[in-house]
Protein backbone atom coordinates (compact mmCIF):
# COMPACT_ATOMS: atom_id res chain seq x y z
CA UNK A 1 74.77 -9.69 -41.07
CA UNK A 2 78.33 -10.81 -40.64
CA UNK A 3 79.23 -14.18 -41.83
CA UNK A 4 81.76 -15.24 -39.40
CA UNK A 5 82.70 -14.07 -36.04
CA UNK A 6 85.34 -12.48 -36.67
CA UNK A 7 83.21 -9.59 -38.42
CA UNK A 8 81.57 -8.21 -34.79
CA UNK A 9 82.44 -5.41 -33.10
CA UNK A 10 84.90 -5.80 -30.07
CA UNK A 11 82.33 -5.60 -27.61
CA UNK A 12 80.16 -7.58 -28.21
CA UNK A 13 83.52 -9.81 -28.24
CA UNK A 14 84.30 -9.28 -24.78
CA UNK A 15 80.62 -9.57 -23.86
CA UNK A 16 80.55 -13.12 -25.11
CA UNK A 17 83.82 -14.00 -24.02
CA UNK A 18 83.41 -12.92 -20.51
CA UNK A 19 79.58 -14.69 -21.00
CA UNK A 20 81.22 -17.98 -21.94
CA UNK A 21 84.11 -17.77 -18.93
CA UNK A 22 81.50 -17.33 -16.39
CA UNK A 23 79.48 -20.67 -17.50
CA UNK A 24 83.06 -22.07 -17.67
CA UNK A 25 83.98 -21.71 -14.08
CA UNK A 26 80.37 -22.38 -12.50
CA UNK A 27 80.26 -25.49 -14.17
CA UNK A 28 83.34 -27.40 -13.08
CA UNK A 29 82.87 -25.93 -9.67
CA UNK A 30 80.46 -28.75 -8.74
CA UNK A 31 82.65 -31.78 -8.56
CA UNK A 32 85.30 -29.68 -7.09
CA UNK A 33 83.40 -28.04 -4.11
CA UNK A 34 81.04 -31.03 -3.95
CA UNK A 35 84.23 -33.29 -3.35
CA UNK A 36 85.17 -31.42 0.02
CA UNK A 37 81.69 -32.34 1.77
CA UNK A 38 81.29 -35.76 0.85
CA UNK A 39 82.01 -37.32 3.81
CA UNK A 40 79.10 -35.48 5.54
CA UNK A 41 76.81 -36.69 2.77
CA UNK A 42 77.86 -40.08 3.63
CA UNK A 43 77.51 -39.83 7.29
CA UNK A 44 73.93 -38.57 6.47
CA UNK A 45 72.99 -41.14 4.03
CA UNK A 46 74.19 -43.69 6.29
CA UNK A 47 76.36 -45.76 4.49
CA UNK A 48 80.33 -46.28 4.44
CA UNK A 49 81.01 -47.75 1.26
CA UNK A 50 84.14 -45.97 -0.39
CA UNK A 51 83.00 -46.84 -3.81
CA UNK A 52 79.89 -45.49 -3.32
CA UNK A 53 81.31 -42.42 -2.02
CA UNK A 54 83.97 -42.04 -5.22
CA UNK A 55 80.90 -42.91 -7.31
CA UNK A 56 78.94 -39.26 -6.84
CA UNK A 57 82.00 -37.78 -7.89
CA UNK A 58 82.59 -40.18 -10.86
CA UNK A 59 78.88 -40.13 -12.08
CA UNK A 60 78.98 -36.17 -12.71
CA UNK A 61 82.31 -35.89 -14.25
CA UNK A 62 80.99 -38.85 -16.68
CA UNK A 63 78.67 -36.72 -18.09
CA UNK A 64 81.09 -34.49 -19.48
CA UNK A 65 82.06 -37.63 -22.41
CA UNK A 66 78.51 -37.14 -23.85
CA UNK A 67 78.69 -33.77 -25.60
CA UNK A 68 78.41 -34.11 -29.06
CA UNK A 69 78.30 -30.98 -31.12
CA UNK A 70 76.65 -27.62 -31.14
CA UNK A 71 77.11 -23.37 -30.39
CA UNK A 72 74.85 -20.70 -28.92
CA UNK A 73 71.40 -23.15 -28.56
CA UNK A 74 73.00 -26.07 -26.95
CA UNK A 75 74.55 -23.36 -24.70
CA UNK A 76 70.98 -22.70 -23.79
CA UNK A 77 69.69 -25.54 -23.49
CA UNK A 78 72.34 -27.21 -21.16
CA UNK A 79 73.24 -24.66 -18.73
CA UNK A 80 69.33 -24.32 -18.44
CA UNK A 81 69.45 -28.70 -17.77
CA UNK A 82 72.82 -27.77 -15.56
CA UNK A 83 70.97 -25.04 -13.43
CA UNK A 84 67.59 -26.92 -12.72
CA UNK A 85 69.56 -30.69 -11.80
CA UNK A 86 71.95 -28.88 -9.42
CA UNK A 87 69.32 -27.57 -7.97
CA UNK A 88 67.60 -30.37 -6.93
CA UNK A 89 70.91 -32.04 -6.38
CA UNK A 90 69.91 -30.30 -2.92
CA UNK A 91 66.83 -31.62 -2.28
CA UNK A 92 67.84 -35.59 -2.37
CA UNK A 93 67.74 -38.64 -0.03
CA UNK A 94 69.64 -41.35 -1.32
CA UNK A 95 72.78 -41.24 -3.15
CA UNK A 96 71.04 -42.96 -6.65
CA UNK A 97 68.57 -39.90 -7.04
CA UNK A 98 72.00 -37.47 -6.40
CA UNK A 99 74.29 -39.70 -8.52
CA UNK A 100 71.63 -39.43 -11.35
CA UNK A 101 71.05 -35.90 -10.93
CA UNK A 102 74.43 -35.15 -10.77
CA UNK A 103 74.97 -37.07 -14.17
CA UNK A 104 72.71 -35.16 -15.96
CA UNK A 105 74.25 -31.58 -14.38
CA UNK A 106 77.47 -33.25 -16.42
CA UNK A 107 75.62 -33.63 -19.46
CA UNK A 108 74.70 -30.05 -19.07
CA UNK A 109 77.68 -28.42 -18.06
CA UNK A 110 79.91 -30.76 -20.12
CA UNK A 111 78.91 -29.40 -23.34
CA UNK A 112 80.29 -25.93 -23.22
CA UNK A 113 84.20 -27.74 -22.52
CA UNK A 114 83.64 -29.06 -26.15
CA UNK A 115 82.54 -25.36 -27.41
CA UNK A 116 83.89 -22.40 -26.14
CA UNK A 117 87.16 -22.77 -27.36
CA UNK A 118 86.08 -22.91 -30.76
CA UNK A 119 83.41 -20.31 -30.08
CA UNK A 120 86.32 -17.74 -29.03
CA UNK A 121 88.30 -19.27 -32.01
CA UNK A 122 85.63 -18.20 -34.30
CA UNK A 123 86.17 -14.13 -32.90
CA UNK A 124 90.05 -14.25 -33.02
CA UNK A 125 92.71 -13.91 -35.70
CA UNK A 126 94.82 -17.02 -35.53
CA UNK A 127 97.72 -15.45 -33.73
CA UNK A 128 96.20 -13.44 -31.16
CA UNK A 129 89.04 -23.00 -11.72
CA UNK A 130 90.93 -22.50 -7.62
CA UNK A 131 89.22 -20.40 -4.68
CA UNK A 132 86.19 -22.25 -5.31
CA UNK A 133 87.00 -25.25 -3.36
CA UNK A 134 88.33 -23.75 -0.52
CA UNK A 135 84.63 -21.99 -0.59
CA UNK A 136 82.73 -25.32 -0.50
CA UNK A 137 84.37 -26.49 2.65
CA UNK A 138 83.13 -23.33 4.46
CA UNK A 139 79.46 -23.45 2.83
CA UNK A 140 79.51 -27.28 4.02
CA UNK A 141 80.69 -26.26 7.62
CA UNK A 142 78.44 -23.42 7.61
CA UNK A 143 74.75 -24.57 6.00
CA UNK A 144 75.19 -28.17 4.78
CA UNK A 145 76.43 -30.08 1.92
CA UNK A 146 72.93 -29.23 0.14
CA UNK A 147 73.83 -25.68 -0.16
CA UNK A 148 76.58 -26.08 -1.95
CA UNK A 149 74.40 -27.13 -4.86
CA UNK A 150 72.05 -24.46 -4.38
CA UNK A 151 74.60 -22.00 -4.28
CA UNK A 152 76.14 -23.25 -7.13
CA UNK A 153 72.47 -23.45 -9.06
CA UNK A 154 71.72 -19.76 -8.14
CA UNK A 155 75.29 -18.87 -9.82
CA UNK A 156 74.44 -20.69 -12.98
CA UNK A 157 70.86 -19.62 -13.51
CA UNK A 158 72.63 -15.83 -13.20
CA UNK A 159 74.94 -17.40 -16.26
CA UNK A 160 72.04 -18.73 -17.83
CA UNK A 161 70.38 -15.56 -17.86
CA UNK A 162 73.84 -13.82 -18.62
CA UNK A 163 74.53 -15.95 -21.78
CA UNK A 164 70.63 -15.64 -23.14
CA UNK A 165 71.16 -11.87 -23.80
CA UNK A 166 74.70 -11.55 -24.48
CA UNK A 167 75.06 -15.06 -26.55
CA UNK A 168 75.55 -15.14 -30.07
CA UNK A 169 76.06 -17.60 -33.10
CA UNK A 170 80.17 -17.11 -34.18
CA UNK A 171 79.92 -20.83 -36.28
CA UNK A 172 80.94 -19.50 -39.90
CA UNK A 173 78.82 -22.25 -41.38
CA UNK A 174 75.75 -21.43 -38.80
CA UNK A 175 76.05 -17.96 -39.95
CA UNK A 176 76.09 -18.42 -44.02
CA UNK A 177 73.01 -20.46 -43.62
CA UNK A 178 71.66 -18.00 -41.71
CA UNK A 179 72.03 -15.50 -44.11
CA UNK A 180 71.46 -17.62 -47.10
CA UNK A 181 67.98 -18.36 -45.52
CA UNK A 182 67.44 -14.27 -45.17
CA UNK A 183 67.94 -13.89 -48.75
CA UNK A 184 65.54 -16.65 -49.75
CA UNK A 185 62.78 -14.53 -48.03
CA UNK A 186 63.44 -11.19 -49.15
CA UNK A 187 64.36 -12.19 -52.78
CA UNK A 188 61.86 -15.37 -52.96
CA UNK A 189 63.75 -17.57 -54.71
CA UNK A 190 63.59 -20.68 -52.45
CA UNK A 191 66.58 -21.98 -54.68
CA UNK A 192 69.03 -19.51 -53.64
CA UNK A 193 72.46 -21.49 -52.44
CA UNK A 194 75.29 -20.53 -50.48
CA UNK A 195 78.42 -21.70 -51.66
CA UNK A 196 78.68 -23.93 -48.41
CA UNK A 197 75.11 -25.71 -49.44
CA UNK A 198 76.41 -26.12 -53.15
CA UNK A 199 80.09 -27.63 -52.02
CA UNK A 200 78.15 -29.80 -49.25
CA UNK A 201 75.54 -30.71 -51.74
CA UNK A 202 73.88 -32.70 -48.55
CA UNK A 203 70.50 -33.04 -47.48
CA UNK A 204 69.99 -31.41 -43.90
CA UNK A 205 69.58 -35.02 -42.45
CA UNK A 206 72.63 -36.27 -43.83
CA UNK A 207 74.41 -33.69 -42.59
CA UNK A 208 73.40 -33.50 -39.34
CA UNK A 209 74.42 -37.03 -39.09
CA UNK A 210 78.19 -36.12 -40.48
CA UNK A 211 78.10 -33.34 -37.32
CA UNK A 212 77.45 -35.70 -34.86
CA UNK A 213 79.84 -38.40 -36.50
CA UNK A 214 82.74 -36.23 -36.92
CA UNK A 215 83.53 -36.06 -32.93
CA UNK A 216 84.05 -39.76 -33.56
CA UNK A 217 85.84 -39.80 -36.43
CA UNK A 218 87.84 -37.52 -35.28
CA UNK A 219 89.06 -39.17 -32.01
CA UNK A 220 90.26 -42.15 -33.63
CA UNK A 221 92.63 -39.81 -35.84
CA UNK A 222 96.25 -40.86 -34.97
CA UNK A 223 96.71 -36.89 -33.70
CA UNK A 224 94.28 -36.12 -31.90
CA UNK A 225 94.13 -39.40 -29.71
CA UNK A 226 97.85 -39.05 -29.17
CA UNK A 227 97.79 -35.36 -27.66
CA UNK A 228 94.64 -35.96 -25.73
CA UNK A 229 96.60 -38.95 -24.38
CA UNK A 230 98.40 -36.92 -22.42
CA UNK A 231 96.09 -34.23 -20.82
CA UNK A 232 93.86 -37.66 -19.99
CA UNK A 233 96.69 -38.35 -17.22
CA UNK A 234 97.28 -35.19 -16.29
CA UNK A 235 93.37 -34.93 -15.71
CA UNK A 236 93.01 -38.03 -14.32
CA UNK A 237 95.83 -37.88 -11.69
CA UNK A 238 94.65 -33.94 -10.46
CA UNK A 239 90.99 -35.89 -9.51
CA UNK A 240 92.72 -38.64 -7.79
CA UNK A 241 94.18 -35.96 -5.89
CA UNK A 242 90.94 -34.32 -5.12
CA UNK A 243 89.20 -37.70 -3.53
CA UNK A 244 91.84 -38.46 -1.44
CA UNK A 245 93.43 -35.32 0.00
CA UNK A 246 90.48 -34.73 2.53
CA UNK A 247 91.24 -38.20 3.64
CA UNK A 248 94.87 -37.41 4.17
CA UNK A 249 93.78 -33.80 5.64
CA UNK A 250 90.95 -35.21 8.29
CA UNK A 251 92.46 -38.12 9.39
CA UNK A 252 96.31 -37.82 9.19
CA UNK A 253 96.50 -34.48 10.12
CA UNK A 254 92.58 -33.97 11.85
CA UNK A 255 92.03 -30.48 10.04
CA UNK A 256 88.61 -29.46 11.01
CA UNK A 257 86.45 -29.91 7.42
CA UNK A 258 86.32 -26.07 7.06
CA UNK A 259 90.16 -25.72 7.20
CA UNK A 260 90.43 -28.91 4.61
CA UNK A 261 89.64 -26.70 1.63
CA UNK A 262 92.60 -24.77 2.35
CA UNK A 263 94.50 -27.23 0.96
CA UNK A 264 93.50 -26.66 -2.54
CA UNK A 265 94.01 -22.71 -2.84
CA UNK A 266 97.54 -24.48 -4.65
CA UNK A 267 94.66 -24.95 -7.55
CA UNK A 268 94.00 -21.19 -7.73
CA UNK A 269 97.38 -20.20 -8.22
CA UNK A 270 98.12 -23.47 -10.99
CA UNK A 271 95.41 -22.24 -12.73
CA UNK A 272 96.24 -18.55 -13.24
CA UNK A 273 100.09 -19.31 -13.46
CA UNK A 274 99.30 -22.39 -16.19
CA UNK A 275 97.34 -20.45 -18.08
CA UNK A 276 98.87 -17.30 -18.46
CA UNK A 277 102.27 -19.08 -18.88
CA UNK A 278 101.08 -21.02 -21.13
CA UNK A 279 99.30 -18.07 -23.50
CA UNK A 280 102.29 -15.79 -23.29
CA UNK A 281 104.51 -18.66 -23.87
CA UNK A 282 102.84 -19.97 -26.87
CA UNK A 283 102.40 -17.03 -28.35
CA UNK A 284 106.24 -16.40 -28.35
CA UNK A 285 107.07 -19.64 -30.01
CA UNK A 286 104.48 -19.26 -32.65
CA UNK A 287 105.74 -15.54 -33.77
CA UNK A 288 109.30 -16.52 -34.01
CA UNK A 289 108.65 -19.86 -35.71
CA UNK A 290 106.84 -18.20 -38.05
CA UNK A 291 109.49 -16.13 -39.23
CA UNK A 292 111.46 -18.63 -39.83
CA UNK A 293 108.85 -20.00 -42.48
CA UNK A 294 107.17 -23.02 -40.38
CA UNK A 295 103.76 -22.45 -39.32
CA UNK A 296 102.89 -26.10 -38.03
CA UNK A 297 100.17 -26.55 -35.74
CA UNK A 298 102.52 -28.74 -33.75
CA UNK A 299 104.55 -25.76 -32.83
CA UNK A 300 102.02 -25.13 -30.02
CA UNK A 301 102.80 -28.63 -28.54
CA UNK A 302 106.73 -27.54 -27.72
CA UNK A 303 106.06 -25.48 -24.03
CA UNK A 304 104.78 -29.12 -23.18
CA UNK A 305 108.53 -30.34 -23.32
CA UNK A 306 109.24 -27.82 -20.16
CA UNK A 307 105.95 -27.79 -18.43
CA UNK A 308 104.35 -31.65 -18.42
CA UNK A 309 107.15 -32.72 -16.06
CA UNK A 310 105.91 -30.42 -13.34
CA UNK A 311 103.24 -33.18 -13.25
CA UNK A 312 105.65 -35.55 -12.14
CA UNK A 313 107.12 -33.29 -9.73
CA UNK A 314 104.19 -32.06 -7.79
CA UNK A 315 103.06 -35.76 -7.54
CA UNK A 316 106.16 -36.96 -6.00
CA UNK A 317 105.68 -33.98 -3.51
CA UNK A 318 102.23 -35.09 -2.71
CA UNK A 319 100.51 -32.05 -1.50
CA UNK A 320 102.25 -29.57 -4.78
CA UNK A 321 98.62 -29.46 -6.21
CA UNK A 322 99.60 -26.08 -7.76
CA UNK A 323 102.32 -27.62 -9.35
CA UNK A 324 100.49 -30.49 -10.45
CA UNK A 325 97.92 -27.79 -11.86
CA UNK A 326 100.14 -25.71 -13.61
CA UNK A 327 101.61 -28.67 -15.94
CA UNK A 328 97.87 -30.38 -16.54
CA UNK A 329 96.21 -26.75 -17.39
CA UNK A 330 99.33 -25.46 -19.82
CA UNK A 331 99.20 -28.84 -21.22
CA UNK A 332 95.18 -28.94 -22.04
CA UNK A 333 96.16 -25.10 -23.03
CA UNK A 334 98.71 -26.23 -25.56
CA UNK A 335 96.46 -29.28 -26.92
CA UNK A 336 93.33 -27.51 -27.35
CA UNK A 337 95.65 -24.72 -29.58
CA UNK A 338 96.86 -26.85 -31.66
CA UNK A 339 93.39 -28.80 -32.42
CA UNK A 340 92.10 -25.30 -33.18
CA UNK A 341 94.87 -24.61 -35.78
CA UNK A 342 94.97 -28.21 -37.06
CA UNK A 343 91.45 -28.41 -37.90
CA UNK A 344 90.03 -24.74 -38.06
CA UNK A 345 86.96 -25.94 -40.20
CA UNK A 346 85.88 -28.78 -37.17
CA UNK A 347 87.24 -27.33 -34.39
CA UNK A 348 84.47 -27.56 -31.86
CA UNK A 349 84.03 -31.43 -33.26
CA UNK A 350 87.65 -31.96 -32.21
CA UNK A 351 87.86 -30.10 -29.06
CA UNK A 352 84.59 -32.72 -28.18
CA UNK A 353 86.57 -35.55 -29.67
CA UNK A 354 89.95 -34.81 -27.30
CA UNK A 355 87.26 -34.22 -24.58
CA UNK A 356 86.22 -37.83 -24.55
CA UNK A 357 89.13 -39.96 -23.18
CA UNK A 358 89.92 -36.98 -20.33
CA UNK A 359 85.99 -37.20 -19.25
CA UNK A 360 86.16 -40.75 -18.71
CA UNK A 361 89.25 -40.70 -16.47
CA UNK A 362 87.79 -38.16 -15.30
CA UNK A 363 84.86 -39.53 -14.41
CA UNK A 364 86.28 -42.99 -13.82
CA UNK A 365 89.53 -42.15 -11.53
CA UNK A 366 87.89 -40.97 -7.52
CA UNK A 367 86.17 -44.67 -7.90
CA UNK A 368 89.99 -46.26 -7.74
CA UNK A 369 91.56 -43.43 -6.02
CA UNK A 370 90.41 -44.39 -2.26
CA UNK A 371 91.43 -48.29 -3.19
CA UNK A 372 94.89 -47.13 -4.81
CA UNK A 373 95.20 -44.69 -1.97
CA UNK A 374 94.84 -47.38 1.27
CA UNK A 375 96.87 -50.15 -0.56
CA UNK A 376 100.00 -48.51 -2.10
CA UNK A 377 99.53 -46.02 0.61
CA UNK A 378 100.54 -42.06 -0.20
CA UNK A 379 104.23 -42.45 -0.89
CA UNK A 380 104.00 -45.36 -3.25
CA UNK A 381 100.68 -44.48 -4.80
CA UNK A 382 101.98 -41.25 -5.79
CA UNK A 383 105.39 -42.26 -7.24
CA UNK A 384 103.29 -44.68 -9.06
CA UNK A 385 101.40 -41.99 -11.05
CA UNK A 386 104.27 -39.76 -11.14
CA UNK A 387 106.33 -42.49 -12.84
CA UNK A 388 103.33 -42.98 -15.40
CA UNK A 389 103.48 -39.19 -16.35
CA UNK A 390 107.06 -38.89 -16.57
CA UNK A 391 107.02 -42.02 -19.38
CA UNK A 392 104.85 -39.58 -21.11
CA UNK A 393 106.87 -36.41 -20.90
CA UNK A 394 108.82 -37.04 -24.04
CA UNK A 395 105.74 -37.29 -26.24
CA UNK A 396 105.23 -33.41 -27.20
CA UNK A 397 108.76 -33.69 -28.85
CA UNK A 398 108.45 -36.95 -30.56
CA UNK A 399 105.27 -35.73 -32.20
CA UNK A 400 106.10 -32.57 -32.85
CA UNK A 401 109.56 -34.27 -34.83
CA UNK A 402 107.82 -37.11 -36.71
CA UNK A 403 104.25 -36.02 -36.20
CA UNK A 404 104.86 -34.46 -39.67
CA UNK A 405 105.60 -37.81 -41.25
């Protein structure tokens, strides 16, 4: 039995790769898609109330701060807890039992954000979401806001199923007890230590209490809070964007609320052109810094220096979604990189700790967005959050020149 990840054959690489993108893009999909048929769930439940509206968004993206630690189980158990609450997301009649619901979906779905990248991590050497939404709006017009979440429940119990066969452990530590534990029963000698139990030299309850401390300890580490700073805004400004374009869409320019999801395709193309930007780039900067003798983690934080500002821009043109997209995904790209290199022995625990502060804006940005949207109104709203990013741009720099210090 290998003892790390990296010791697997390539396909059963690509099989849990490909295993772990599919949960990846089901999960998410629910706050986005749901978003575009809200105001029909509103007009059925019979109330008005723009908080209350913004609140079933919130309430499932706030599940995504309690993920805490874990690999393949947790991945079990929560897309099995995501799967069954979406579900019955479908089958409610007032907006508590959905806002609940849709909390715990969060829960479930939140925890593989926190995972995967260290998961694929574990299988690589160190230097090797979109037409969804548009989707939703046409399964709204077409069946009703409750199939959306029975649409999206049928796709993740397919991923459940998916990930149950083709799932397995890559935690190095996971494994080497694993194995330790094998050669206590063929050998007998219940006293049989891996070197990982003998430098520990913790009981199994006080370590399970350092796992689920170190996401904590972790996010109050001067790093980590400072890059995750960052990709909080950029996070936090793309779901203010998705609560109040389908009120700019319906009532300033009366698209029919099939047509409105049209208006985030500019999502689809972000995403692809962020993220494979932001790979290729990255890559590039760390082979030829590396030849020159510096092999800082912060190296991956220098594409943020060019792409962060597109924030700003796309803001300031409203409607650029895409471009708004392609500077929030390259910059959660770049952050998550360099936590992975920074900490290669905690990653998934500080992946989960950066995960925290972008959750709760996450989560706590569509219930201001309506408010901020009516008062400032578009123009002024929008210059008001591009302004905030733009103080942020020079950040990647400054850290990457003094972080060091």
């Amino acid at each position: 039995m290998p003892v790390d990840g990296l010791g697997r054959p390539t396909w059963k690489k690509a099989m849990n790769v490909c295993s772990l993108f599919l949960v990846c893009i089901i999960s998410p999909s629910t706050s986005s898609v749901f978003s575009r048929a809200i105001p029909d769930m509103m007009a059925e439940f019979k109330t008005t109330d723009q908080y209350v509206s913004s609140f079933v968004l919130s309430v499932y993206m706030l599940g995504y701060a309690f993920e805490l630690y874990g690999h393949t189980p947790l991945y079990h158990i929560c897309t099995v807890l995501f799967t069954l609450c979406t579900w019955r997301c479908g089958a409610m009649h007032s907006v508590s039992e959905l806002a609940i619901l849709l909390f715990l979906a969060g829960v479930g779905g939140g925890s593989v954000f926190a995972e995967v990248l260290s998961s694929v991590a574990d299988m690589t050497v160190k230097k090797r979401r979109g037409a969804i939404p548009t989707a939703g709006s046409y399964i709204n017009d077409a069946w009703g806001w409750r199939w959306i979440f029975h649409i999206i429940a049928i796709l993740g119990g397919c991923a459940t199923f998916l990930s149950m066969i083709c799932l397995w452990e890559t935690s190095e530590s996971a494994l080497i007890r694993r194995k330790t534990k094998q050669i206590r029963g063929k050998t007998g000698n219940p006293n049989h230590r891996s070197q990982l139990e003998v430098a520990t030299g913790l009981a199994k309850l006080a370590i399970f209490l350092q796992a689920m401390s170190m996401p904590l300890r972790l996010m109050l580490s001067s790093s980590i809070l400072l890059t995750s700073l960052i990709i909080t805004i950029g996070y936090g400004w793309i779901y203010i964007l998705y609560t109040t374009l389908p009120t700019t869409f319906s009532v300033t320019y009366r698209w029919a609320p099939k047509e409105i999801g049209l208006a985030y395709l500019g999502t689809t193309v972000g995403n692809f052109i962020g993220m494979v930007a932001a790979g290729g780039l990255s890559d590039g900067i760390v082979k030829r810094r590396a030849a020159r003798g510096d092999s800082r983690p912060a190296i991956q934080l220098l594409p943020m220096i060019f792409f962060w500002p597109l924030v700003s821009v796309g803001l300031l043109a409203f409607v650029g979604t895409g471009i708004i997209v392609v500077g929030a995904m390259s910059a959660i790209f770049f952050t998550s990189t360099y936590i992975l290199n920074a900490y290669p022995s905690h990653s998934a625990s500080g992946i989960a700790a950066a995960s925290v502060l972008r959750s709760l804006i996450r989560g706590f940005a569509p219930l201001f967005a309506n408010k901020l949207y009516h008062n400032l109104y578009a123009g002024s709203a929008f210059s008001l959050l591009a302004f905030v990013a733009l103080v942020c741009a020079p950040e990647p720099w400054l850290f990457y020149r003094y972080g060091k210090r």
